[in-house]
Every structure is written in C-alpha cells, then in structure tokens.
PDB file of C-alpha atoms in Angstrom:
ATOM      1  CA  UNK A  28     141.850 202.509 -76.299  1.00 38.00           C
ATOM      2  CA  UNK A  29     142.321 199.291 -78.112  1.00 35.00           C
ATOM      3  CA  UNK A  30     139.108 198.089 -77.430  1.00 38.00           C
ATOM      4  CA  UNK A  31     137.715 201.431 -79.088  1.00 34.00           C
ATOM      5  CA  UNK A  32     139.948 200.480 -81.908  1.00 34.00           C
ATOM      6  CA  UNK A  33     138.610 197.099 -82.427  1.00 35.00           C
ATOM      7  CA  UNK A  34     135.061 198.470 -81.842  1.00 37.00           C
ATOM      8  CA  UNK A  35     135.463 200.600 -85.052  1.00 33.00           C
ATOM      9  CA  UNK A  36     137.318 198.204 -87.003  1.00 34.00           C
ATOM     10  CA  UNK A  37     134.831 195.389 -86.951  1.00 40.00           C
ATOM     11  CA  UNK A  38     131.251 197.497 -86.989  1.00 38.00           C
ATOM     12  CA  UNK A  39     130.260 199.936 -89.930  1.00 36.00           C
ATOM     13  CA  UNK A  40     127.110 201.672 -90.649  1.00 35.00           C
ATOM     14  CA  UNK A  41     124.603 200.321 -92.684  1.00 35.00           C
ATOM     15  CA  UNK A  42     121.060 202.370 -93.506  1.00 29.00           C
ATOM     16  CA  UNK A  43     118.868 199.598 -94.507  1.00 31.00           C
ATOM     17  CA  UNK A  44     114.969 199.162 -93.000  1.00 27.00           C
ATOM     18  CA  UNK A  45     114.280 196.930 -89.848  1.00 29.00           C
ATOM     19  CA  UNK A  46     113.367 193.420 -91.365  1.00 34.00           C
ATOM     20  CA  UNK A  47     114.757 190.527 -93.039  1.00 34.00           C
ATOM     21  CA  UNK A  48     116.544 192.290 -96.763  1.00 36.00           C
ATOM     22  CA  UNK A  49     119.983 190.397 -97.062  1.00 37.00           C
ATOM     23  CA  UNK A  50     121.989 192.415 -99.468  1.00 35.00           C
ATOM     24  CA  UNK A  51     124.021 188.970-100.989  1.00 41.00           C
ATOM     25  CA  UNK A  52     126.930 191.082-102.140  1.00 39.00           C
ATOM     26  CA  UNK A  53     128.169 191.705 -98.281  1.00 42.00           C
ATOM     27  CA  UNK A  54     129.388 187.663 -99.117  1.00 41.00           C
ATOM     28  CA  UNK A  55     132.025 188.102-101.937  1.00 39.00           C
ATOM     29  CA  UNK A  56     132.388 184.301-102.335  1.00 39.00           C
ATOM     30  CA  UNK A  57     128.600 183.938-103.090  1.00 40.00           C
ATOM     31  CA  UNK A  58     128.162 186.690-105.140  1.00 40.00           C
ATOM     32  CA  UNK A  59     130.391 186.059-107.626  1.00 40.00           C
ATOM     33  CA  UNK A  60     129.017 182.425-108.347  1.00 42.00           C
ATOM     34  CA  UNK A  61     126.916 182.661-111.492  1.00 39.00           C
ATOM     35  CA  UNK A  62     123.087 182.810-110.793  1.00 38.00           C
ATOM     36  CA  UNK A  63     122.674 180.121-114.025  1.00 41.00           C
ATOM     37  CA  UNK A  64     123.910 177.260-111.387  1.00 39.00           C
ATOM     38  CA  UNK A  65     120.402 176.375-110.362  1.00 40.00           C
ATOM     39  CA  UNK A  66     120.913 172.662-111.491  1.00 41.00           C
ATOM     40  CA  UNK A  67     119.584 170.658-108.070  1.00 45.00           C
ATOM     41  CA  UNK A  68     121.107 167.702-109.100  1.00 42.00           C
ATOM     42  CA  UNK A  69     124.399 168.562-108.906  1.00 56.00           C
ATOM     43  CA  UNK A  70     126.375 170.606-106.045  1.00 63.00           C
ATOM     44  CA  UNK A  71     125.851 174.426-105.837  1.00 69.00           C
ATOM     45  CA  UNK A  72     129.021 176.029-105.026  1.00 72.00           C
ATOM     46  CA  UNK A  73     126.478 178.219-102.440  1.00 79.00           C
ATOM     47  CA  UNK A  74     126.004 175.080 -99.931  1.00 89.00           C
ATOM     48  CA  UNK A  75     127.009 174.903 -96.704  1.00 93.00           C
ATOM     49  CA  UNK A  76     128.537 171.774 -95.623  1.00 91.00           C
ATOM     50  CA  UNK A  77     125.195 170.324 -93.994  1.00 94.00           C
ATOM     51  CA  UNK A  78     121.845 169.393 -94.263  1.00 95.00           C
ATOM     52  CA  UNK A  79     118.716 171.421 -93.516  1.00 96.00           C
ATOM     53  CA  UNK A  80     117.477 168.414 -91.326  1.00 96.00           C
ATOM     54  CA  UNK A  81     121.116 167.960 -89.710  1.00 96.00           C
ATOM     55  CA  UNK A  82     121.734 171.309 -89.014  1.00 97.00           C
ATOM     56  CA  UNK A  83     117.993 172.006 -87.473  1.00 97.00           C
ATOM     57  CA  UNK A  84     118.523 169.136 -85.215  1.00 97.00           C
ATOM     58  CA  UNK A  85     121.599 169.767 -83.757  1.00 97.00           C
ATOM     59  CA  UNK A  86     120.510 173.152 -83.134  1.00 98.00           C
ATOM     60  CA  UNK A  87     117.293 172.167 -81.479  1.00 98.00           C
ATOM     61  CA  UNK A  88     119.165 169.827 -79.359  1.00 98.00           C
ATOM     62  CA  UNK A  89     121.666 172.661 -77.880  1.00 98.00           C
ATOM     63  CA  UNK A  90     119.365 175.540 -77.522  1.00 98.00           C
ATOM     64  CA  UNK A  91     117.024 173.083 -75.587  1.00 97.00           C
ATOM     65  CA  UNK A  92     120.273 172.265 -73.056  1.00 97.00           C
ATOM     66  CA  UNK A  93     120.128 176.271 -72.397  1.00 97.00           C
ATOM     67  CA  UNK A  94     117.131 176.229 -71.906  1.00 97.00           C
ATOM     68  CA  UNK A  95     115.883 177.615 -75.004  1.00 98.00           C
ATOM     69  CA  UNK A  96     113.148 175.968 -77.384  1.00 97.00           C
ATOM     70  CA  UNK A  97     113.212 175.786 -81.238  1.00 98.00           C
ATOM     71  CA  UNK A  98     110.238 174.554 -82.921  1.00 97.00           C
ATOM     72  CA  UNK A  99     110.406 171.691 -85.511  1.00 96.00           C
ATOM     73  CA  UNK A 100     111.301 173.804 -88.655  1.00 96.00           C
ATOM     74  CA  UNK A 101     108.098 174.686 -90.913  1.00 97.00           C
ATOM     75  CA  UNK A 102     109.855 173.726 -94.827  1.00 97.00           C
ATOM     76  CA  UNK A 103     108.865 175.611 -97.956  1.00 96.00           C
ATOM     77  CA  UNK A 104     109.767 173.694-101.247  1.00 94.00           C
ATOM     78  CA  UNK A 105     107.277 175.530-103.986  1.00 93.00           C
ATOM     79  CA  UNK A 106     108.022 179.269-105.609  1.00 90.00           C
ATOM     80  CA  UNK A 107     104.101 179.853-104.169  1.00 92.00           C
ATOM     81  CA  UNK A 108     105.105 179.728-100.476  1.00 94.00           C
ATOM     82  CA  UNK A 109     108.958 180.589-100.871  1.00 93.00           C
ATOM     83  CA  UNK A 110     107.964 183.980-102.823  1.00 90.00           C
ATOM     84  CA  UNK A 111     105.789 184.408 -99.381  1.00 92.00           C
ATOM     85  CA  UNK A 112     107.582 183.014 -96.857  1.00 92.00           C
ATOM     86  CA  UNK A 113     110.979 182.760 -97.923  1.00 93.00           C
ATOM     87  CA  UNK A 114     111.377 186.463 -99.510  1.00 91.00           C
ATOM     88  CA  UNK A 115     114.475 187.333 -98.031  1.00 88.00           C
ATOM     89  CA  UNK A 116     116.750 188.746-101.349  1.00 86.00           C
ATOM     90  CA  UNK A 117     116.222 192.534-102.723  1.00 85.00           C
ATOM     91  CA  UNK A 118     117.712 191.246-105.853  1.00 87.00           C
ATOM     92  CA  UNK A 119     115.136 189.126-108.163  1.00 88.00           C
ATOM     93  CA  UNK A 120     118.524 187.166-110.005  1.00 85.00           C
ATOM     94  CA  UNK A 121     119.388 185.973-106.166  1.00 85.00           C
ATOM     95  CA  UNK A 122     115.970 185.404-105.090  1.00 89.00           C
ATOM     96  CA  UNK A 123     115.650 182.742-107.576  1.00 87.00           C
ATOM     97  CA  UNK A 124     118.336 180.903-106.121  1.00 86.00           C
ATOM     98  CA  UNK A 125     115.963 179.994-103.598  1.00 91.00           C
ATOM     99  CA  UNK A 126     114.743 176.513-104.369  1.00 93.00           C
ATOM    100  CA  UNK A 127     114.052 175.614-100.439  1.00 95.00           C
ATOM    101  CA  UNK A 128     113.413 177.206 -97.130  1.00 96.00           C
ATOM    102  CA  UNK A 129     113.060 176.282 -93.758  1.00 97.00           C
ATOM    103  CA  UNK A 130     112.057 178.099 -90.997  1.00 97.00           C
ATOM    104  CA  UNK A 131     111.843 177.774 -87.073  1.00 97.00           C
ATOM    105  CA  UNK A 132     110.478 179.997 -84.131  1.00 97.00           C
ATOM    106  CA  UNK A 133     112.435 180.379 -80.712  1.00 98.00           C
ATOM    107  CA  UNK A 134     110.750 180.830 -77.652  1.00 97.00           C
ATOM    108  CA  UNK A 135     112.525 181.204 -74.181  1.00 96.00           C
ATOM    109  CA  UNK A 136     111.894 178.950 -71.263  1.00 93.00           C
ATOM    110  CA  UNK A 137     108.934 181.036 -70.644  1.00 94.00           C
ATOM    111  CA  UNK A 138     107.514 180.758 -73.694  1.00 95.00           C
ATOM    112  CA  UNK A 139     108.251 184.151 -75.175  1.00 95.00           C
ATOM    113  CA  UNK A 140     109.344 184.879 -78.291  1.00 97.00           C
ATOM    114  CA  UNK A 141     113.102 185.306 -79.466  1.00 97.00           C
ATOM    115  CA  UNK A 142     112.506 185.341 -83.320  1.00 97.00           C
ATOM    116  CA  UNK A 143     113.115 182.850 -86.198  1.00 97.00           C
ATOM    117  CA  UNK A 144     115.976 180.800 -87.890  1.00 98.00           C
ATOM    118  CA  UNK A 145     115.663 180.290 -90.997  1.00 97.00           C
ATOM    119  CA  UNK A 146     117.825 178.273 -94.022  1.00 97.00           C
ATOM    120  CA  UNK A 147     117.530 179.298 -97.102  1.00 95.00           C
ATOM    121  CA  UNK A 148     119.205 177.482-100.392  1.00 93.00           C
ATOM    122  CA  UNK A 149     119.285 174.545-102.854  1.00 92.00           C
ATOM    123  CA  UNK A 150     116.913 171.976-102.226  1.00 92.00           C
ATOM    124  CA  UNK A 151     120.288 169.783-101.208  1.00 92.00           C
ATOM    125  CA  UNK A 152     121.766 172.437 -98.625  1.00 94.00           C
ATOM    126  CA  UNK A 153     121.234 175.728 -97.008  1.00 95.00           C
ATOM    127  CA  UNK A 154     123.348 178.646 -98.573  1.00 94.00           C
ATOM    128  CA  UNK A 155     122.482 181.017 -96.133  1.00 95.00           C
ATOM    129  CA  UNK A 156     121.259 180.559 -92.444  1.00 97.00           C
ATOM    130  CA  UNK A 157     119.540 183.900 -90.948  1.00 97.00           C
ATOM    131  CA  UNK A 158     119.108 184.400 -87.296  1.00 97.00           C
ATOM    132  CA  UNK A 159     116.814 187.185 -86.254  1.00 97.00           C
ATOM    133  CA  UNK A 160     116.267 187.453 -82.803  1.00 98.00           C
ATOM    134  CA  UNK A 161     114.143 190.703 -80.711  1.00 97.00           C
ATOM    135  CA  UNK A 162     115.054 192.514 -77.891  1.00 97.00           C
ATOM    136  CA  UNK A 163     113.398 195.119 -75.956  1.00 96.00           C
ATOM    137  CA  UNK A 164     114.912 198.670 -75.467  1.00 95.00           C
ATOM    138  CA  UNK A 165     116.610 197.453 -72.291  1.00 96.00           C
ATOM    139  CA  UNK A 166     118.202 194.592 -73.864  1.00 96.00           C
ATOM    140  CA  UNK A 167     116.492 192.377 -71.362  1.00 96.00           C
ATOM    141  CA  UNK A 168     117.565 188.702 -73.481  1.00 97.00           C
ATOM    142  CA  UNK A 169     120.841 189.440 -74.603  1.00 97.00           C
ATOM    143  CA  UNK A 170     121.961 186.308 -73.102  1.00 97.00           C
ATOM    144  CA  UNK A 171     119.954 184.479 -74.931  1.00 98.00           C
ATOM    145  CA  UNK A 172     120.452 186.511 -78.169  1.00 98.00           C
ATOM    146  CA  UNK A 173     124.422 185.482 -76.955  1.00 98.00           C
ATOM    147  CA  UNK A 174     123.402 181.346 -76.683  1.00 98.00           C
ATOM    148  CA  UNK A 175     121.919 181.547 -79.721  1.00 98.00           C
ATOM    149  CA  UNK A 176     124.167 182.793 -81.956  1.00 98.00           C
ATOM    150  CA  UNK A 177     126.960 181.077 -80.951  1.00 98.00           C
ATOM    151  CA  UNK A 178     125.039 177.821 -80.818  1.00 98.00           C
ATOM    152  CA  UNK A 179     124.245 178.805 -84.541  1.00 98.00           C
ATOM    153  CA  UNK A 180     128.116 179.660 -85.327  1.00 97.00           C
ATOM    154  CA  UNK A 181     129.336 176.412 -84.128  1.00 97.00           C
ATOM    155  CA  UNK A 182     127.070 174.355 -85.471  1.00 96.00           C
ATOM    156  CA  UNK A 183     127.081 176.082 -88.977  1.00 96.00           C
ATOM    157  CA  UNK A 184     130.763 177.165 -89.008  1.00 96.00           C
ATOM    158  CA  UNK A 185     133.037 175.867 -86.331  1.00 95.00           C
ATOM    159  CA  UNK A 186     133.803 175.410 -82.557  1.00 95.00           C
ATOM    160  CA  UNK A 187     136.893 177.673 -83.790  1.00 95.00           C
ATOM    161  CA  UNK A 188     136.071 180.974 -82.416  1.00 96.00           C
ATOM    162  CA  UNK A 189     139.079 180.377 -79.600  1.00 94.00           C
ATOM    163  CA  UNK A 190     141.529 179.999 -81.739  1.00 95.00           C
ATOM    164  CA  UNK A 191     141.267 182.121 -84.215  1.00 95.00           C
ATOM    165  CA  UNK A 192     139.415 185.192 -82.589  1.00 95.00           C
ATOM    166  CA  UNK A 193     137.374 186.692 -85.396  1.00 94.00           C
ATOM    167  CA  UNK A 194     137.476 190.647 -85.891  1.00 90.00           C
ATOM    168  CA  UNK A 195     140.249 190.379 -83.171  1.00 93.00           C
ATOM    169  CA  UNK A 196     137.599 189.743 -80.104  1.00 96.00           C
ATOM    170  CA  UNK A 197     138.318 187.095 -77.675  1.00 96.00           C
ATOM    171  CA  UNK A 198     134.444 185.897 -77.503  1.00 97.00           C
ATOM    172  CA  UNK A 199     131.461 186.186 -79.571  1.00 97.00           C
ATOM    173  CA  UNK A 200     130.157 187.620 -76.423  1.00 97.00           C
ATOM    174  CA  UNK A 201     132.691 190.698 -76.481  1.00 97.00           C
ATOM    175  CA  UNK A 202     131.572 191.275 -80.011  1.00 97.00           C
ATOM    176  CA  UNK A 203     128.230 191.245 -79.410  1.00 97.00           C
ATOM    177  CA  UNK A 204     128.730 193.575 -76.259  1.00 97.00           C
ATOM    178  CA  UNK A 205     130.754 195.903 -78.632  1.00 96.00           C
ATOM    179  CA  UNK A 206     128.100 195.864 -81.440  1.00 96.00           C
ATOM    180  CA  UNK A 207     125.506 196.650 -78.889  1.00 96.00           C
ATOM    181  CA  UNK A 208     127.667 199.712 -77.581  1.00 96.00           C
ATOM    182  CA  UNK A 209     128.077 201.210 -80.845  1.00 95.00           C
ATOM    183  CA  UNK A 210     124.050 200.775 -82.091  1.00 95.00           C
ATOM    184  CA  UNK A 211     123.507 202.643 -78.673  1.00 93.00           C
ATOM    185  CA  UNK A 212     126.195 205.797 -79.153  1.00 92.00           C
ATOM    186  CA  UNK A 213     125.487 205.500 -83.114  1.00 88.00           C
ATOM    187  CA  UNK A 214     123.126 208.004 -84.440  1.00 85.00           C
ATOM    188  CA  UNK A 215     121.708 205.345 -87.343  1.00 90.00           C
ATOM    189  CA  UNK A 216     119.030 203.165 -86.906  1.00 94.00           C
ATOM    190  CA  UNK A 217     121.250 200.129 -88.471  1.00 94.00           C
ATOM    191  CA  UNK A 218     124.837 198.823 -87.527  1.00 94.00           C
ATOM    192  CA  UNK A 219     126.618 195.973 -89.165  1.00 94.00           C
ATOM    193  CA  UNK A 220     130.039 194.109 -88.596  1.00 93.00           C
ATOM    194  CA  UNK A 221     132.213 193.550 -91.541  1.00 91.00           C
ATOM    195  CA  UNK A 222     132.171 190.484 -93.432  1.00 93.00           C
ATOM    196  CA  UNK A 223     133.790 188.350 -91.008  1.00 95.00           C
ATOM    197  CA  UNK A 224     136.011 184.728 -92.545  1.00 95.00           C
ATOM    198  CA  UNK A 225     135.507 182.156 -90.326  1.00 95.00           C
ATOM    199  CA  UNK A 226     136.731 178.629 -91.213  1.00 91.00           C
ATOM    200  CA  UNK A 227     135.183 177.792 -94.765  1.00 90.00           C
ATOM    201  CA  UNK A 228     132.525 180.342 -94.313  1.00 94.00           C
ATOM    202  CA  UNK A 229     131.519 184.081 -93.585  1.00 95.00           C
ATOM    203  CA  UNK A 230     129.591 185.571 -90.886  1.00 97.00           C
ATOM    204  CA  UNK A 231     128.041 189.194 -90.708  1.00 96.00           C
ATOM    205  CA  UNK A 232     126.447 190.320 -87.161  1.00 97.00           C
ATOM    206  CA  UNK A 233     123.578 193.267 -87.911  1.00 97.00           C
ATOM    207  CA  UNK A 234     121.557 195.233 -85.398  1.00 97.00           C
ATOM    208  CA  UNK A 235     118.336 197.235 -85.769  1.00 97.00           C
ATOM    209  CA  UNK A 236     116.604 199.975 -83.554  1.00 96.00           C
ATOM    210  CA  UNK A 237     112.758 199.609 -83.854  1.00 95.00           C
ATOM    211  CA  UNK A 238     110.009 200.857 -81.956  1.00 93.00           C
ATOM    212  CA  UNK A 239     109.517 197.366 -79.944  1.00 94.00           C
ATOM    213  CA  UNK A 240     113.200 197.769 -79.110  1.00 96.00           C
ATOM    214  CA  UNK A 241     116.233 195.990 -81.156  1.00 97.00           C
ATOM    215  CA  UNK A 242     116.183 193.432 -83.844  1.00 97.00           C
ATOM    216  CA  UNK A 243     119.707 191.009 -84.059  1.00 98.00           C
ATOM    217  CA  UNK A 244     120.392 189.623 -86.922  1.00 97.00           C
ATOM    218  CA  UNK A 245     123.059 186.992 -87.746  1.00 98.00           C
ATOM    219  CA  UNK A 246     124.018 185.541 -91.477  1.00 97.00           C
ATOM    220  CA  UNK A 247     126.327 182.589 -92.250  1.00 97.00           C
ATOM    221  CA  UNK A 248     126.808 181.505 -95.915  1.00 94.00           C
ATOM    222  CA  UNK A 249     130.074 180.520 -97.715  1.00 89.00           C
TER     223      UNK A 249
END
C-alpha cells in the first residue's frame, strides 16, 4: 500500500505529443527569471553549475565504464542551426534564451541506438540538460535507460540521491520501475513525475507510448 501511495504521489498525467516540447514552467525557479537576461557576458541565473565541455566529458567517461557509448557532442552556436536543431521550447520568449546547444547520440555496446543528450543554454553554461532515451514495447533496455539517467543525475545534480531519497524512493531505479508501472496501467499516452528538488537543482522524469514502443525523457535545470 505505501508503495501505491508513493506511486501516485510522485507521477501525474501529462497529455503532451511524443517528442522533445519542454513546457519551462514545470521549473518554477527558471520561469520566473526575466527572459531580458540574455547578456552572455555576465552570469544567467538559468546556468547550471558546469560547463558544456565538462559535463559532456564526464558523462562520456561513465557511460563508456557501463558499457555504453556517447558520441563527441555535435555544438550549435548560430540562431540558423539552433532554430533547427536546438528547437526544444513551445514558448518563442524561452526559445530565445537559447544562445547554445549541444547534442550527443548514445548507442549501446552493440551499437544500437538509445537516443540523444542534449544541453541547451547560455553560451557560458547549460540551463537545461534533456535526456531522451527509446525503448521498445517490451522495455528490452531499461537498464540502460536506468545507467543513464543516473549517470546524468550525478553528474549534473549530485551523488545525493541516498541521502535524501527524492519523491520518497530509495533508488532512482525504484522510481523509474514505478513510473514505468503507472505509463503501463495509465490510460494516457504521457506520464510525468512532479517537479522533483534535488540539491541546487530540479529534475522531472517523463514517459511516452509511441508506436516504436516508449520514449524516456529526463530534464535537469535549476
């Protein structure tokens, strides 16, 4: 009964489309910074505290220990190729935050594909970090879907999930097995956790039904 509880207290239904639409608002402390901070020079009170080259590196390093490749991150610095590659914002105001953009395909030991990370921001920092990751309808990778995210939540956030227990789970794994429970039993083709404080920052855990199967997606930002 008290994992049922927990189940319903940390996952909501959301109706959005499959794909890549990040609704800012779900991260209070980002929305309510002023969209007229877009000086580069100075420090955006969206960045994360790391570099896009730091951050891609470290994460390269301990996906590859699991077994798990990440290319070298493709980087998109002019509006030309962030307005096509880098599109990631249903609001215009928030879109134009975006002064930089990298992006970076995982592949699993076999050389099949897992899906993209990808840093969006300030040319100085990332101020959000999206991982979306595929699996097919029998869930085949979720251990891998489970390695990466939690290599990308200690890297980006913390190695803090032990002590503090986020959403009142024990593991990212258990919250990931209870996210995948409820998409299954739900009747919507989108579930999302709440907006979950972790350290300095926020992390939101969304999963999509498609016809190839299920996409995960997970967002860090401040």
């Amino acid at each position: 009964m008290r994992q049922k509880k927990l189940l319903y207290a940390g996952i909501c239904v959301a109706t959005v489309v499959a794909g890549i639409i990040i609704i800012l608002t779900q991260f209070p402390s980002i929305s309510n910074q002023s969209t007229n901070n877009t000086d580069q020079s100075q420090i955006s009170p969206l960045d994360l505290d790391f570099s896009y080259e730091e951050a891609n590196s470290n994460l390269k390093a301990t996906l590859l220990s699991h077994d798990i490749n990440m290319s070298k991150p493709l980087r998109f610095s002019s509006q030309s190729d962030i307005n096509r590659y880098c599109n990631f914002f249903s609001n215009e105001k928030r879109q134009a935050l975006v002064k930089y953009c990298t992006s970076s395909e995982i592949k699993d030991k076999n050389g099949n594909f897992l899906g993209n990370i990808n840093m969006v921001g300030s040319t100085r920092a990332p101020g959000l970090v999206i991982s979306a990751l595929h699996s097919d309808p029998l869930l085949s990778n979720l251990n891998d879907v489970k390695i990466i995210f939690e290599a990308v939540i200690n890297e980006t956030i913390c190695t803090c999930w032990d002590q503090v227990k986020p959403g009142g789970y024990s593991t990212l794994s258990d919250m990931i097995n209870a996210q995948r429970d409820f998409q299954i039993t739900g009747k919507q083709p989108t579930s999302a956790s709440n907006t979950i404080p972790l350290g300095t920052e926020h992390f939101r855990i969304e999963l999509t039904t498609n016809q190839q199967g299920y996409v995960w997606k997970l967002l860090v930002a401040r």
